PDB file of C-alpha atoms in Angstrom:
ATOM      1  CA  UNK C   1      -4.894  25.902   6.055  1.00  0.00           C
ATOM      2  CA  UNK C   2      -6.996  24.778   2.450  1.00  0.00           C
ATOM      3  CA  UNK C   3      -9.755  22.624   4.283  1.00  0.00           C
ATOM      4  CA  UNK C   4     -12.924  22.612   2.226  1.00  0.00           C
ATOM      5  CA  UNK C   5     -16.494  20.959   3.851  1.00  0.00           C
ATOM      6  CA  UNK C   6     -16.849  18.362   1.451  1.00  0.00           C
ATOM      7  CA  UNK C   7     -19.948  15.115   1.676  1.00  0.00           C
ATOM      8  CA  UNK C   8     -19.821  16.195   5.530  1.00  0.00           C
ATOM      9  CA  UNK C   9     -15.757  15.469   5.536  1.00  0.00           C
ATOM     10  CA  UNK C  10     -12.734  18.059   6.668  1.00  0.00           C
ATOM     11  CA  UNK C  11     -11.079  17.741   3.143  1.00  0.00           C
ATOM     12  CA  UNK C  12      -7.995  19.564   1.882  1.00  0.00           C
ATOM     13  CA  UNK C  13      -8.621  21.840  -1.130  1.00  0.00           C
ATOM     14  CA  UNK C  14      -7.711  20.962  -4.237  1.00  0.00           C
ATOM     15  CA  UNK C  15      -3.558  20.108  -5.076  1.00  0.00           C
ATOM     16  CA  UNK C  16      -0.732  17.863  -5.153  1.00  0.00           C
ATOM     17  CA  UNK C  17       0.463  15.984  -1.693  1.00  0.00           C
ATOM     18  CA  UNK C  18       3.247  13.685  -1.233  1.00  0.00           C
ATOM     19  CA  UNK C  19       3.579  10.771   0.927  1.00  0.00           C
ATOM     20  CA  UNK C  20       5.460  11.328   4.196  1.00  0.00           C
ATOM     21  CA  UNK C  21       7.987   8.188   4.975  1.00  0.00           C
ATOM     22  CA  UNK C  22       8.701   9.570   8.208  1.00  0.00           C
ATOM     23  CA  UNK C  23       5.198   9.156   8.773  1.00  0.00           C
ATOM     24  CA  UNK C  24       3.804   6.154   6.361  1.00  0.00           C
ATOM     25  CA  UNK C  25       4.429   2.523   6.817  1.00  0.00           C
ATOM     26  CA  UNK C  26       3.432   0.040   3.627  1.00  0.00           C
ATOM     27  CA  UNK C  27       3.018  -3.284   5.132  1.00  0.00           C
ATOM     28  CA  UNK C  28       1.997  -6.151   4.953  1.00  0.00           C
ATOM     29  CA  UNK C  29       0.874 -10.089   7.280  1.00  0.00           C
ATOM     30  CA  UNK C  30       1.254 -13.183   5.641  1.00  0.00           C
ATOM     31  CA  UNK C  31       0.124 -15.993   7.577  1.00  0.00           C
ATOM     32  CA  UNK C  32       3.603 -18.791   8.386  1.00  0.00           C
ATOM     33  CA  UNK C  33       3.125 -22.405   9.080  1.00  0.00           C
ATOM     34  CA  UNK C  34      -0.764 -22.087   8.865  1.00  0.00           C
ATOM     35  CA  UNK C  35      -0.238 -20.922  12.563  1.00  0.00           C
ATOM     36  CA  UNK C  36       1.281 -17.253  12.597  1.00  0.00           C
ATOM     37  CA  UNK C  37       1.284 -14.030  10.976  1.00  0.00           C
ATOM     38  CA  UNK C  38       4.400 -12.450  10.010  1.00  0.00           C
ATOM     39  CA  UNK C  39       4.842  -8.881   9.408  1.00  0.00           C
ATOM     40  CA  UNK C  40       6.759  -6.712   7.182  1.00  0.00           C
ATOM     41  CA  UNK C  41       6.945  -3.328   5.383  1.00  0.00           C
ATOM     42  CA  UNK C  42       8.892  -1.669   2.868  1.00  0.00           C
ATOM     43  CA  UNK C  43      11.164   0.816   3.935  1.00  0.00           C
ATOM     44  CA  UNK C  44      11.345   2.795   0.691  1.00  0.00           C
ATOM     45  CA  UNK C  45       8.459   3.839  -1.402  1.00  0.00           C
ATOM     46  CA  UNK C  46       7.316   7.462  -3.215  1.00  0.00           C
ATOM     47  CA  UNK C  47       4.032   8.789  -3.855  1.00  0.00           C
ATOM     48  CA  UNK C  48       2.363  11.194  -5.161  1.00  0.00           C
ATOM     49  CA  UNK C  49      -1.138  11.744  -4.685  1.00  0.00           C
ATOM     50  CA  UNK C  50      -3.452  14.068  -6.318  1.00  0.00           C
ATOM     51  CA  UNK C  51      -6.834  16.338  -4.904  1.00  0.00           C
ATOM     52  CA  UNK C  52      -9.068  16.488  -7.020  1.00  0.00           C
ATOM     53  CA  UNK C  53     -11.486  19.923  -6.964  1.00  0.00           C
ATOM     54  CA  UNK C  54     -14.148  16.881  -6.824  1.00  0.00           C
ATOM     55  CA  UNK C  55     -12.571  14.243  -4.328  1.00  0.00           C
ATOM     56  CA  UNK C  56     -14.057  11.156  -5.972  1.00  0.00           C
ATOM     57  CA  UNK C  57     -11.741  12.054  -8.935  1.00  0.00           C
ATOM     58  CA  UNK C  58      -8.343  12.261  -6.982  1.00  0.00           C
ATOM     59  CA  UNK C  59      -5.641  10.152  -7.838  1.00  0.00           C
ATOM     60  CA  UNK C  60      -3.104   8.005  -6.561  1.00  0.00           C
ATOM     61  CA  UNK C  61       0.695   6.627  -8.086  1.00  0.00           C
ATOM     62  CA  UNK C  62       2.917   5.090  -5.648  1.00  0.00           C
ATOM     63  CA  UNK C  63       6.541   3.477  -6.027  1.00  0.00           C
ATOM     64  CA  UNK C  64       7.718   0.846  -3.767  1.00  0.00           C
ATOM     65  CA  UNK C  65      11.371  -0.201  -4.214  1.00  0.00           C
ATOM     66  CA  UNK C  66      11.211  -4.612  -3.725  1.00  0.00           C
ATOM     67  CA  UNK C  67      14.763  -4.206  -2.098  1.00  0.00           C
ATOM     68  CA  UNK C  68      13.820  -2.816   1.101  1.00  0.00           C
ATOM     69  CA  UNK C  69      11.112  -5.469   2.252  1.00  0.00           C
ATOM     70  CA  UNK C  70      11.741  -5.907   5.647  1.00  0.00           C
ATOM     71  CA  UNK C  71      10.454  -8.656   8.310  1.00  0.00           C
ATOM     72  CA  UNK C  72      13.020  -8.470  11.187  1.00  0.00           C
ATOM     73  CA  UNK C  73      14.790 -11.885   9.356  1.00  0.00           C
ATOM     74  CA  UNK C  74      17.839 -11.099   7.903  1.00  0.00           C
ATOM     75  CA  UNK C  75      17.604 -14.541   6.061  1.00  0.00           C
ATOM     76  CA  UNK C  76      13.980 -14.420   5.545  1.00  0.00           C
ATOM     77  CA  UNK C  77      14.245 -10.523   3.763  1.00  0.00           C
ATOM     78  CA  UNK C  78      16.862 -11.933   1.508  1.00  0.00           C
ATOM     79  CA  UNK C  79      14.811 -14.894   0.887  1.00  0.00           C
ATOM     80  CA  UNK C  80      11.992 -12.827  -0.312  1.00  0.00           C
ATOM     81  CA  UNK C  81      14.152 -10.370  -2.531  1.00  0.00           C
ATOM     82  CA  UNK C  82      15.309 -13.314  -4.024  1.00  0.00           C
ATOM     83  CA  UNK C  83      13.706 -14.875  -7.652  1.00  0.00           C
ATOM     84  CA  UNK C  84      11.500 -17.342  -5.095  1.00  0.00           C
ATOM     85  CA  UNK C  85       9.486 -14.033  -4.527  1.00  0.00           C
ATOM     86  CA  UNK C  86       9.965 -10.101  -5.650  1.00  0.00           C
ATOM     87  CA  UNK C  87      12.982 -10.925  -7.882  1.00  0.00           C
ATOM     88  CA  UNK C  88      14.014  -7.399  -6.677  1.00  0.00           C
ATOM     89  CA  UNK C  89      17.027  -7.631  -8.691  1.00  0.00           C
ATOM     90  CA  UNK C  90      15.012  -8.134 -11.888  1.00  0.00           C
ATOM     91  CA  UNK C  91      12.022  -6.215 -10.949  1.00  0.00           C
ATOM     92  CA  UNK C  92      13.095  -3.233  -8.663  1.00  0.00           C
ATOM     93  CA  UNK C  93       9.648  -1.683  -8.663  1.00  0.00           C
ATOM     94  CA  UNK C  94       6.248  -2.571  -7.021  1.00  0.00           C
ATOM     95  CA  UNK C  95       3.483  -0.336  -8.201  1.00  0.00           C
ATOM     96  CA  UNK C  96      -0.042   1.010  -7.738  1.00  0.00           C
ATOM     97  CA  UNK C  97      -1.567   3.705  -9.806  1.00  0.00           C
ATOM     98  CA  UNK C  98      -4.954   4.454  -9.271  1.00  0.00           C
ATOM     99  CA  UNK C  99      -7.855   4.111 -11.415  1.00  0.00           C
ATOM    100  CA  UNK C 100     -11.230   5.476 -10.129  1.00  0.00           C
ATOM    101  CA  UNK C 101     -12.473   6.595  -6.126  1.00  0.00           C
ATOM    102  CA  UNK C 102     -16.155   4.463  -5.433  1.00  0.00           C
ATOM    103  CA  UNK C 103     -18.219   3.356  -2.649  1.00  0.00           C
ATOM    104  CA  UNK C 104     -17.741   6.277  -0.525  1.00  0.00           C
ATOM    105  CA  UNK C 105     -19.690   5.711   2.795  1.00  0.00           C
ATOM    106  CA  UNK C 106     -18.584   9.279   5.371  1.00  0.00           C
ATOM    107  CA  UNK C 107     -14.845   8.999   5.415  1.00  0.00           C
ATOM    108  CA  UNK C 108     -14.400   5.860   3.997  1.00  0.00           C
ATOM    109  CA  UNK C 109     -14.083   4.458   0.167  1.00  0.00           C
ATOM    110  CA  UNK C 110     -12.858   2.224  -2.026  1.00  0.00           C
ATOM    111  CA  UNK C 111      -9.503   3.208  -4.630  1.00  0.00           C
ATOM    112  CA  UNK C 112      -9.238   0.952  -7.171  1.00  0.00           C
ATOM    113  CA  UNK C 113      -5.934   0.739  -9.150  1.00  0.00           C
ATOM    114  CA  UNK C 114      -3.488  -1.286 -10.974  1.00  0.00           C
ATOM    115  CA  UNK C 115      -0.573  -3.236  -8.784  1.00  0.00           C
ATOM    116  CA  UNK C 116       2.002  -4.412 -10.606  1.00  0.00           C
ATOM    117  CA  UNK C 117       4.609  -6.762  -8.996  1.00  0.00           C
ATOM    118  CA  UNK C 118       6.899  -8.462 -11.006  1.00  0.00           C
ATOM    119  CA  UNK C 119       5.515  -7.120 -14.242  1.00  0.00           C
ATOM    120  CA  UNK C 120       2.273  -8.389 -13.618  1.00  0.00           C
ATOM    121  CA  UNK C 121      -0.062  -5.824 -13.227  1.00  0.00           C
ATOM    122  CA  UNK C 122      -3.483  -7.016 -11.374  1.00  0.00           C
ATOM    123  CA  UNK C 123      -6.933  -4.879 -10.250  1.00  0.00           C
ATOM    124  CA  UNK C 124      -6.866  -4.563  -6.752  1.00  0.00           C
ATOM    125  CA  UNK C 125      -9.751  -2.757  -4.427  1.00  0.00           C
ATOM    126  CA  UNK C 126      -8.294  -0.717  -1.594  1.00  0.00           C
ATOM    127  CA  UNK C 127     -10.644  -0.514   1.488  1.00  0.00           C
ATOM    128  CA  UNK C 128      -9.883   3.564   2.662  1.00  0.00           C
ATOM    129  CA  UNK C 129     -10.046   5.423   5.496  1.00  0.00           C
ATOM    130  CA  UNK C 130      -9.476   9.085   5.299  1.00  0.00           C
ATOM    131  CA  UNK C 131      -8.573  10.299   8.873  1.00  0.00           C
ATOM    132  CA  UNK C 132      -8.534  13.685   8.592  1.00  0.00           C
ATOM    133  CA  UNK C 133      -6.347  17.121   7.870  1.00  0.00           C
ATOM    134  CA  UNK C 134      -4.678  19.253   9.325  1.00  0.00           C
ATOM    135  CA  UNK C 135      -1.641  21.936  10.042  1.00  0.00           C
ATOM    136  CA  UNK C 136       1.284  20.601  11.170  1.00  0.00           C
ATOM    137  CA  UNK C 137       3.385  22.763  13.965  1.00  0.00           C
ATOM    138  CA  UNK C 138       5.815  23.790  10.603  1.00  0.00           C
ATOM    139  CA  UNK C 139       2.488  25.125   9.096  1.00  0.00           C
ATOM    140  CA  UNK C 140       2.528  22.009   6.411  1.00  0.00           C
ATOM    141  CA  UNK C 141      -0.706  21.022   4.887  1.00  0.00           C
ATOM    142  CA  UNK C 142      -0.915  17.211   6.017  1.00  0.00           C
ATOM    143  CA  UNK C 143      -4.019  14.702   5.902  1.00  0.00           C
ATOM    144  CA  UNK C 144      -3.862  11.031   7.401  1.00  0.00           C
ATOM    145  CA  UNK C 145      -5.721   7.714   5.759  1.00  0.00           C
ATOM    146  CA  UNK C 146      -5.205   3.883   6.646  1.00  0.00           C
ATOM    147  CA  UNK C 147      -5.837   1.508   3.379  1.00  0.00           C
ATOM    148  CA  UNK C 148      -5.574  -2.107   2.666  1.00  0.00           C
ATOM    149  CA  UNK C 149      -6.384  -5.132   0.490  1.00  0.00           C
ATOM    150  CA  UNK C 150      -5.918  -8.546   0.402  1.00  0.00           C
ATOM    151  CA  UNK C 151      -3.889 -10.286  -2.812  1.00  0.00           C
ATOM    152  CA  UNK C 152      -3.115 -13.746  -3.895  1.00  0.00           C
ATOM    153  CA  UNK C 153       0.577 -13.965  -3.872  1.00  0.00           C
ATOM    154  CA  UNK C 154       0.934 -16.085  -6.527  1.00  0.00           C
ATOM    155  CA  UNK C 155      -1.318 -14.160  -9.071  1.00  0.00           C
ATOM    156  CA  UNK C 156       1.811 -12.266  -9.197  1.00  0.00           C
ATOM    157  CA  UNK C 157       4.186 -14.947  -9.923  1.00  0.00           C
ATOM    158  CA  UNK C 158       5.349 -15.530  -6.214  1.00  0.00           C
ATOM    159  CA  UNK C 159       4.616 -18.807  -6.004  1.00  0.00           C
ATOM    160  CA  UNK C 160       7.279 -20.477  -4.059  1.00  0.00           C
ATOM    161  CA  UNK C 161       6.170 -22.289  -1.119  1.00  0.00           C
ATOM    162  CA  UNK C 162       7.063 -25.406   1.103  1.00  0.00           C
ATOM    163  CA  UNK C 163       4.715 -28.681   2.183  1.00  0.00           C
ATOM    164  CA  UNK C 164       4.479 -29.071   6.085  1.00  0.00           C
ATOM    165  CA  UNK C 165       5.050 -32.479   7.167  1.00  0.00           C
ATOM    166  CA  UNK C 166       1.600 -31.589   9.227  1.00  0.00           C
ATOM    167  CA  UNK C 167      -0.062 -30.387   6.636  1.00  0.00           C
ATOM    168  CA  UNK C 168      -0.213 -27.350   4.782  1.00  0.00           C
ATOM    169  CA  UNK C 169       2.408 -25.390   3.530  1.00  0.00           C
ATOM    170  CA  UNK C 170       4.934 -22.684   4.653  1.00  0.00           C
ATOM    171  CA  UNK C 171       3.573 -19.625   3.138  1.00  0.00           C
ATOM    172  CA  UNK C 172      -0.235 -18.539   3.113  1.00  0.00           C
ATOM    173  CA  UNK C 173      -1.140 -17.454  -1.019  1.00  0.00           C
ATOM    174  CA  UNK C 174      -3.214 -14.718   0.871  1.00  0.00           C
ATOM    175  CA  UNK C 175      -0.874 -11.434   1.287  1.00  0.00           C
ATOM    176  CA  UNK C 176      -3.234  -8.401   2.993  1.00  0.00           C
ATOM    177  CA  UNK C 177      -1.808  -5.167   2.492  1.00  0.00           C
ATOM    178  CA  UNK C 178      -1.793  -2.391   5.157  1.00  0.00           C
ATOM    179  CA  UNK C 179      -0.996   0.962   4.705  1.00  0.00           C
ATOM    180  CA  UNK C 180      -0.993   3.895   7.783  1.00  0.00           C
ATOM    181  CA  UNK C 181      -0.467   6.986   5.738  1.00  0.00           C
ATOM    182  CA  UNK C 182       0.441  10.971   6.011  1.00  0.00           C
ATOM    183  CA  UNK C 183       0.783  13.085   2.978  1.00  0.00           C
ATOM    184  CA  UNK C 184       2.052  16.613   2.795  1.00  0.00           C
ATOM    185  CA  UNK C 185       0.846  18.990   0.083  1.00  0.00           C
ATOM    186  CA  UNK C 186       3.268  19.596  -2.606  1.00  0.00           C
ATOM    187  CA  UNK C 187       1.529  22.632  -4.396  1.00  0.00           C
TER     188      UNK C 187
END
């Protein structure tokens, strides 16, 4: 195993690592009604993430395909693949490719990067956790991390929505992002 003592953090050594869908979920909560969260991932996504020989200058590109948002609602996923919101057909491809690594505080940091959905590309901060790394029991070079942010839906162009006869409308603007991650070195 290529762990290095790093800032007081278990880190792997330098090298490329990929993320592991069996073991990754990119999701999301959007609050519905003003009274409820729903919940949703995406069940396809690639990426590639790079360790730095100095951690604070690793790097981060992921792929997300926009067709495989799912929610549990047949007729809500197709809703939201639909031009009211991804426009999946049009714009296959969410993305976030990482700029710089700040704010580190023990094993937690801040990745900011560029998001593009819908061909608009947007800053967004990424609150990270790294959880640690390890040797799986097929002798694979894995580490763990949880992320998230919070976006403004319609920043992107998703701005669909629906007055409540209570007031209010059907969709919150606020999206927050939540990512439970495992990556597996690559070289």
């Amino acid at each position: 195993m290529s762990i290095r003592e790093w800032e007081g953090l278990k880190v792997p050594t330098a090298g490329e690592f990929a993320l592991d869908k069996a073991h990754t979920r990119v999701g999301f909560v959007v609050k519905h009604m003003m009274v409820s969260k729903v919940r949703g991932h995406f069940a396809d996504f690639e990426g590639k993430i790079v360790i730095a020989e100095n951690p604070l200058e690793s790097s981060v590109d992921v792929v997300i395909k926009a067709g495989t948002i799912e929610t549990g609602a047949a007729d809500r996923d197709g809703h939201l693949r639909s031009d009211d919101f991804l426009s999946a057909d049009k714009f296959p491809e969410v993305t976030f490719r990482s700029k710089r690594v700040s704010n580190l505080s023990g094993n937690e940091f801040t990745l900011v990067g560029d998001l593009t959905v819908r061909d608009v590309t947007k800053e967004v901060e990424l609150k990270v956790e790294f959880n640690g790394a390890a040797t799986n029991p097929w002798g694979q070079e894995i580490f763990g991390f949880s992320a998230e942010t919070e976006i403004d839906r319609e920043e992107y162009g998703l701005t669909w929505n629906q007055a409540l006869e209570t007031g209010g409308v059907l969709v919150a603007k606020k999206v927050k992002i939540e990512i439970e991650g495992e990556a597996v070195r690559q070289a």
